[in-house]
Coordinates of C-alpha atoms in Angstrom, one line a residue:
X1 CA -24.4 -4.7 8.9
X2 CA -20.8 -5.1 7.5
X3 CA -22.1 -7.0 4.5
X4 CA -24.6 -4.2 3.8
X5 CA -21.8 -1.6 4.0
X6 CA -19.6 -3.6 1.5
X7 CA -22.6 -4.0 -0.8
X8 CA -23.4 -0.3 -0.8
X9 CA -19.8 0.6 -1.3
X10 CA -19.6 -1.9 -4.2
X11 CA -22.7 -0.3 -5.9
X12 CA -21.3 3.2 -5.4
X13 CA -17.9 2.2 -6.8
X14 CA -19.4 0.5 -9.9
X15 CA -21.6 3.6 -10.5
X16 CA -18.7 6.0 -10.3
X17 CA -16.6 3.8 -12.6
X18 CA -19.4 3.7 -15.2
X19 CA -19.8 7.5 -15.1
X20 CA -16.1 8.1 -15.3
X21 CA -15.7 5.7 -18.2
X22 CA -18.6 7.5 -20.0
X23 CA -16.7 10.8 -19.4
X24 CA -13.6 9.2 -21.1
X25 CA -15.9 8.1 -24.0
X26 CA -17.0 11.6 -24.6
X27 CA -13.4 12.9 -24.6
X28 CA -12.0 10.2 -26.8
X29 CA -14.8 11.0 -29.3
X30 CA -13.4 14.5 -29.5
X31 CA -9.9 13.3 -30.3
X32 CA -10.3 10.3 -32.6
X33 CA -12.6 9.0 -35.2
X34 CA -13.5 5.6 -33.7
X35 CA -16.5 3.4 -34.2
X36 CA -18.9 4.4 -31.4
X37 CA -20.1 0.9 -30.7
X38 CA -16.5 -0.4 -30.6
X39 CA -15.4 2.4 -28.2
X40 CA -18.5 1.9 -26.0
X41 CA -17.8 -1.9 -25.9
X42 CA -14.2 -1.5 -24.9
X43 CA -14.8 1.1 -22.2
X44 CA -17.8 -0.9 -20.9
X45 CA -15.5 -4.0 -20.5
X46 CA -12.7 -1.9 -18.9
X47 CA -15.2 -0.5 -16.4
X48 CA -15.7 -3.8 -14.7
X49 CA -12.4 -5.5 -15.7
X50 CA -10.6 -5.1 -12.4
X51 CA -13.5 -6.1 -10.3
X52 CA -14.2 -9.1 -12.6
X53 CA -10.6 -10.3 -12.7
X54 CA -10.2 -9.9 -8.9
X55 CA -13.0 -12.4 -8.6
X56 CA -11.6 -14.7 -11.3
X57 CA -8.1 -15.0 -9.9
X58 CA -9.5 -15.9 -6.5
X59 CA -11.0 -19.0 -8.1
X60 CA -8.9 -19.7 -11.2
X61 CA -5.2 -19.4 -11.4
X62 CA -3.2 -19.8 -14.6
X63 CA -0.9 -17.7 -16.7
X64 CA -3.8 -16.4 -18.8
X65 CA -6.0 -15.2 -15.9
X66 CA -2.9 -13.8 -14.1
X67 CA -2.1 -11.8 -17.3
X68 CA -5.6 -10.5 -17.6
X69 CA -5.6 -9.4 -14.0
X70 CA -2.3 -7.6 -14.4
X71 CA -3.7 -5.8 -17.5
X72 CA -6.9 -4.8 -15.7
X73 CA -4.9 -3.6 -12.7
X74 CA -2.6 -1.5 -14.9
X75 CA -5.6 -0.1 -16.7
X76 CA -7.0 1.1 -13.4
X77 CA -3.9 3.3 -13.0
X78 CA -4.0 4.6 -16.6
X79 CA -7.7 5.3 -16.2
X80 CA -7.0 7.5 -13.1
X81 CA -4.3 9.4 -15.0
X82 CA -6.6 9.9 -18.0
X83 CA -9.5 11.2 -15.8
X84 CA -7.2 13.7 -14.2
X85 CA -5.6 14.6 -17.5
X86 CA -8.8 15.2 -19.4
X87 CA -10.2 17.2 -16.5
X88 CA -7.2 19.5 -16.6
X89 CA -7.5 19.9 -20.3
X90 CA -11.2 20.8 -19.9
X91 CA -10.4 23.4 -17.3
X92 CA -7.7 24.9 -19.4
X93 CA -9.8 25.1 -22.5
X94 CA -12.8 26.5 -20.6
X95 CA -10.6 29.0 -18.8
X96 CA -9.2 30.4 -22.0
X97 CA -12.7 30.4 -23.6
X98 CA -13.9 32.7 -20.7
X99 CA -11.0 35.0 -21.6
X100 CA -12.1 35.1 -25.2
X101 CA -9.4 32.7 -26.5
X102 CA -10.4 29.6 -28.3
X103 CA -7.9 26.8 -28.0
X104 CA -7.8 23.7 -30.2
X105 CA -9.0 20.9 -27.9
X106 CA -7.4 18.1 -30.0
X107 CA -4.0 19.7 -29.6
X108 CA -4.1 19.9 -25.9
X109 CA -5.8 16.5 -25.7
X110 CA -3.0 14.8 -27.6
X111 CA -0.3 16.5 -25.5
X112 CA -2.1 15.2 -22.4
X113 CA -2.2 11.6 -23.8
X114 CA 1.5 11.8 -24.4
X115 CA 2.1 12.9 -20.8
X116 CA -0.1 10.1 -19.6
X117 CA 1.9 7.5 -21.5
X118 CA 5.2 8.9 -20.1
X119 CA 3.8 9.0 -16.5
X120 CA 2.5 5.4 -16.9
X121 CA 5.8 4.0 -18.0
X122 CA 7.6 5.9 -15.2
X123 CA 5.1 4.7 -12.6
X124 CA 5.5 1.1 -13.6
X125 CA 9.3 1.2 -13.4
X126 CA 9.2 3.3 -10.2
X127 CA 7.0 0.7 -8.4
X128 CA 9.6 -2.0 -9.1
X129 CA 12.5 0.1 -7.8
X130 CA 13.2 -0.6 -4.1
X131 CA 14.8 2.2 -2.2
X132 CA 16.4 2.2 1.3
X133 CA 15.1 4.7 3.8
X134 CA 17.4 5.3 6.7
X135 CA 16.2 6.5 10.1
X136 CA 17.8 6.9 13.5
X137 CA 16.3 7.3 17.0
X138 CA 18.1 7.9 20.3
X139 CA 16.8 6.7 23.6
X140 CA 17.9 7.1 27.2
X141 CA 16.7 3.7 28.3
X142 CA 18.4 1.7 25.5
X143 CA 21.4 -0.2 26.8
X144 CA 22.9 -1.1 23.3
X145 CA 22.3 -0.1 19.7
X146 CA 19.8 -2.1 17.7
X147 CA 19.3 -2.1 14.0
X148 CA 15.8 -2.9 12.7
X149 CA 14.7 -3.4 9.1
X150 CA 11.0 -2.8 8.6
X151 CA 9.2 -4.4 5.7
X152 CA 5.6 -3.5 5.1
X153 CA 2.8 -4.0 2.5
X154 CA 4.6 -6.4 0.2
X155 CA 1.4 -7.7 -1.2
X156 CA 2.5 -11.1 -2.5
X157 CA 0.0 -12.4 -5.1
X158 CA -0.6 -12.1 -8.8
X159 CA 1.4 -8.9 -9.4
X160 CA 4.2 -9.4 -6.8
X161 CA 5.6 -12.9 -6.8
X162 CA 8.5 -15.0 -5.5
X163 CA 11.1 -13.1 -7.6
X164 CA 10.1 -9.8 -6.2
X165 CA 10.3 -11.2 -2.6
X166 CA 13.8 -12.5 -3.3
X167 CA 14.8 -9.0 -4.3
X168 CA 13.4 -7.6 -1.0
X169 CA 15.2 -10.3 1.1
X170 CA 18.4 -9.5 -0.7
X171 CA 18.0 -5.8 0.1
X172 CA 17.3 -6.5 3.7
X173 CA 20.2 -8.9 4.3
X174 CA 22.7 -6.3 2.8
X175 CA 21.8 -4.1 5.8
X176 CA 22.8 -6.8 8.3
X177 CA 19.9 -6.0 10.7
X178 CA 19.4 -7.3 14.3
X179 CA 15.7 -7.6 13.8
X180 CA 13.3 -7.8 10.8
X181 CA 9.8 -6.6 11.5
X182 CA 7.0 -7.1 8.9
X183 CA 4.2 -4.8 9.7
X184 CA 1.3 -6.4 7.8
X185 CA -0.1 -7.0 4.3
X186 CA 2.5 -9.6 3.3
X187 CA -0.2 -11.1 1.2
X188 CA -2.4 -9.3 -1.3
X189 CA -5.4 -11.5 -1.2
X190 CA -5.6 -12.0 -4.9
X191 CA -4.4 -15.2 -6.6
X192 CA -3.2 -18.5 -5.2
X193 CA -0.2 -18.2 -2.8
X194 CA 1.7 -21.2 -1.4
X195 CA 4.6 -21.7 0.9
X196 CA 6.9 -21.8 -2.2
X197 CA 5.8 -18.3 -3.1
X198 CA 7.1 -16.9 0.2
X199 CA 10.0 -19.3 0.7
X200 CA 12.6 -16.5 0.2
X201 CA 11.6 -15.3 3.7
X202 CA 13.5 -18.2 5.2
X203 CA 16.7 -16.5 3.8
X204 CA 16.3 -13.5 6.0
X205 CA 19.1 -13.6 8.5
X206 CA 18.7 -11.0 11.3
X207 CA 20.5 -11.7 14.6
X208 CA 17.4 -11.8 16.7
X209 CA 14.8 -13.1 14.3
X210 CA 11.9 -12.0 12.1
X211 CA 8.5 -10.9 13.6
X212 CA 5.2 -10.3 12.0
X213 CA 1.8 -8.6 12.6
X214 CA -1.3 -8.9 10.5
X215 CA -2.7 -6.3 8.2
X216 CA -6.1 -6.0 6.5
X217 CA -5.1 -8.0 3.5
X218 CA -4.3 -11.1 5.7
X219 CA -8.0 -11.0 6.6
X220 CA -8.9 -10.8 2.9
X221 CA -6.5 -13.6 2.0
X222 CA -7.8 -15.8 4.9
X223 CA -6.3 -15.2 8.3
X224 CA -5.8 -18.8 9.3
X225 CA -4.2 -19.7 6.0
X226 CA -2.0 -16.6 6.1
X227 CA -0.7 -17.3 9.6
X228 CA 0.0 -21.0 8.8
X229 CA 2.1 -20.0 5.8
X230 CA 4.0 -17.3 7.8
X231 CA 4.8 -19.6 10.6
X232 CA 6.1 -22.2 8.2
X233 CA 8.9 -19.7 7.3
X234 CA 10.2 -19.6 10.9
X235 CA 8.7 -16.2 11.5
X236 CA 7.3 -15.3 14.9
X237 CA 3.8 -13.8 14.8
X238 CA 2.9 -11.3 17.6
X239 CA -0.8 -11.3 18.2
X240 CA -1.8 -8.8 20.8
X241 CA 1.3 -9.7 22.9
X242 CA 4.8 -8.6 23.7
X243 CA 8.2 -10.1 24.1
X244 CA 11.7 -9.1 24.9
X245 CA 14.3 -9.3 22.2
X246 CA 17.7 -7.6 21.6
X247 CA 17.2 -5.5 24.7
X248 CA 13.9 -4.0 23.6
X249 CA 10.3 -4.7 24.4
X250 CA 8.7 -5.7 21.2
X251 CA 4.9 -5.6 21.0
X252 CA 2.6 -6.6 18.1
X253 CA -1.2 -6.2 17.6
X254 CA -3.5 -7.7 15.1
X255 CA -5.3 -5.6 12.5
X256 CA -9.0 -5.8 13.5
X257 CA -10.9 -8.5 11.5
X258 CA -14.0 -6.2 11.4
X259 CA -12.9 -3.0 9.7
X260 CA -16.1 -0.9 9.9
X261 CA -17.7 0.2 13.1
X262 CA -14.7 -1.2 15.0
X263 CA -13.3 0.7 17.9
X264 CA -10.0 -1.0 18.4
X265 CA -8.4 -0.6 21.8
X266 CA -4.7 -0.1 21.3
X267 CA -2.3 -2.0 23.6
X268 CA -5.3 -3.2 25.7
X269 CA -4.1 -5.4 28.5
X270 CA -0.4 -5.1 27.6
X271 CA 2.0 -3.8 30.3
X272 CA 4.5 -1.4 28.8
X273 CA 7.9 -1.5 30.6
X274 CA 9.1 2.0 30.9
X275 CA 12.6 0.9 31.9
X276 CA 13.1 -0.6 28.4
X277 CA 12.6 0.8 24.9
X278 CA 9.3 -0.3 23.5
X279 CA 8.7 -0.9 19.8
X280 CA 5.0 -1.3 18.8
X281 CA 4.2 -3.1 15.5
X282 CA 0.7 -2.2 14.3
X283 CA -0.4 -2.1 10.6
X284 CA -2.7 0.9 10.9
X285 CA -1.0 4.2 11.9
X286 CA -4.3 5.7 13.2
X287 CA -3.6 4.0 16.5
X288 CA -0.6 6.2 17.3
X289 CA -2.5 8.7 19.5
X290 CA -3.5 5.9 21.8
X291 CA -0.1 4.3 21.7
X292 CA 1.7 7.6 22.5
X293 CA -0.7 8.2 25.4
X294 CA 0.4 4.8 26.9
X295 CA 4.1 5.7 26.5
X296 CA 5.2 3.7 23.5
X297 CA 8.7 4.8 22.4
X298 CA 8.3 3.8 18.7
X299 CA 5.4 2.6 16.6
X300 CA 6.0 1.1 13.2
X301 CA 3.1 1.0 10.7
X302 CA 2.3 0.9 7.0
X303 CA -1.1 0.5 5.4
X304 CA -1.4 3.9 3.5
X305 CA 1.2 3.3 0.7
X306 CA 1.6 7.1 0.9
X307 CA -1.4 7.2 -1.5
X308 CA 0.6 5.1 -4.0
X309 CA -0.4 7.2 -7.1
X310 CA -1.7 10.7 -7.6
X311 CA -4.3 11.9 -6.9
X312 CA -4.7 9.6 -3.9
X313 CA -2.0 11.3 -1.9
X314 CA -4.1 14.4 -1.9
X315 CA -7.2 12.6 -0.8
X316 CA -5.3 10.7 1.9
X317 CA -3.9 13.9 3.3
X318 CA -7.5 15.1 3.7
X319 CA -8.9 12.1 5.5
X320 CA -5.9 10.4 7.1
X321 CA -3.9 11.9 9.9
X322 CA -0.7 9.9 9.6
X323 CA 0.1 9.1 5.9
X324 CA 3.8 8.7 5.6
X325 CA 7.1 9.4 7.3
X326 CA 8.0 10.2 10.9
X327 CA 5.7 11.8 13.5
X328 CA 6.2 12.6 17.2
X329 CA 3.9 13.1 20.2
X330 CA 5.8 14.0 23.4
X331 CA 8.5 11.3 23.6
X332 CA 6.8 8.8 21.3
X333 CA 7.6 8.3 17.6
X334 CA 5.7 6.9 14.7
X335 CA 7.1 5.8 11.4
X336 CA 4.6 5.1 8.6
X337 CA 6.2 3.1 5.8
X338 CA 5.2 3.7 2.2
X339 CA 5.4 -0.1 1.7
X340 CA 7.3 -2.2 -0.8
X341 CA 4.5 -3.7 -2.9
X342 CA 1.4 -2.2 -4.5
X343 CA -2.3 -2.8 -4.4
X344 CA -4.4 -2.5 -7.6
X345 CA -2.3 -0.7 -10.2
X346 CA 1.3 -1.9 -10.2
X347 CA 2.4 1.7 -10.2
X348 CA 3.8 4.4 -7.9
X349 CA 3.6 8.0 -8.8
X350 CA 4.5 10.5 -6.1
X351 CA 5.5 7.6 -3.7
X352 CA 8.2 5.0 -3.5
X353 CA 8.8 1.4 -2.6
X354 CA 11.0 1.3 0.5
X355 CA 12.8 -1.0 2.8
X356 CA 13.2 0.9 6.1
X357 CA 16.5 0.7 8.0
X358 CA 16.0 2.0 11.6
X359 CA 19.0 2.5 14.0
X360 CA 18.0 2.6 17.6
X361 CA 20.8 4.2 19.4
X362 CA 21.7 4.3 23.1
X363 CA 22.0 7.9 24.2
X364 CA 25.6 8.6 25.3
X365 CA 25.9 10.0 28.8
X366 CA 28.0 13.1 29.1

């Protein structure tokens, strides 16, 4: 059943891509005098380029295939900006036409293309800039302060490599944390990743250690291979289990291996100690309602990337309850990280790459 769902989704995605690229073809024709056959050939190749190169880099890895994958991933972002841009130009021109004013399509089209170029360059640089998000939570049942650094959605693979991970580790160590918690999607699933690629993780130096839970991309990468590599970096993997560290109860749960039709039971069979502060690591923020009902103090998640680039933020806010930032139900908190890496387009527009510094503070008694 799952394979059928993936097959249908693939067909729908390819169909949508072809239609959208045909739309771009009709719009480029209005702006430029380009050989039709050449334009159709280029856009037809670009339609399937990302899907094709995703398959290629899973089987063939060299600088050439990696470069083609990076170009196809970047085009995916540019393509989205162009679709939105041309749609806005069409609406503006049509709106003025209804009012009896004829605008020159080419003028507005060229302005839009210039804006797309500027937004593309900004988005590429913005994705590489790592910001620090500072949070603070106060709890009655915490005996001493604990500083946590949350790292999420790094997506090590073709786009984000060892050099980027070194920068992340450097940012984390500057914060001098007691704990580093990696909430899934360390791997992207595209390209060949070895222990050397993630070796900077050994340089993380928190007082009480580094802990990890799986995300959906560990499943794409190969769960057994991912866990073996992670454990080789002296990182503790929490798989549907809890432990006590730094005066808190730390609990981790796997991302379900079956994504569709799966009804995951959150914290099933795990006893939550109400006398200690409980921190729950779970990649998908959708489990927060269940976690809050069971009395978790703080859930740390990722997964959403805060939409990563427009217009996906708008779509996520329609379909996803917890997209980014801090949420509260009764005495339970959730923080959804925007992540540090990217999936698909190496861009961020309307979101940011963040290392999250979380201060858990013992509430002072008056």
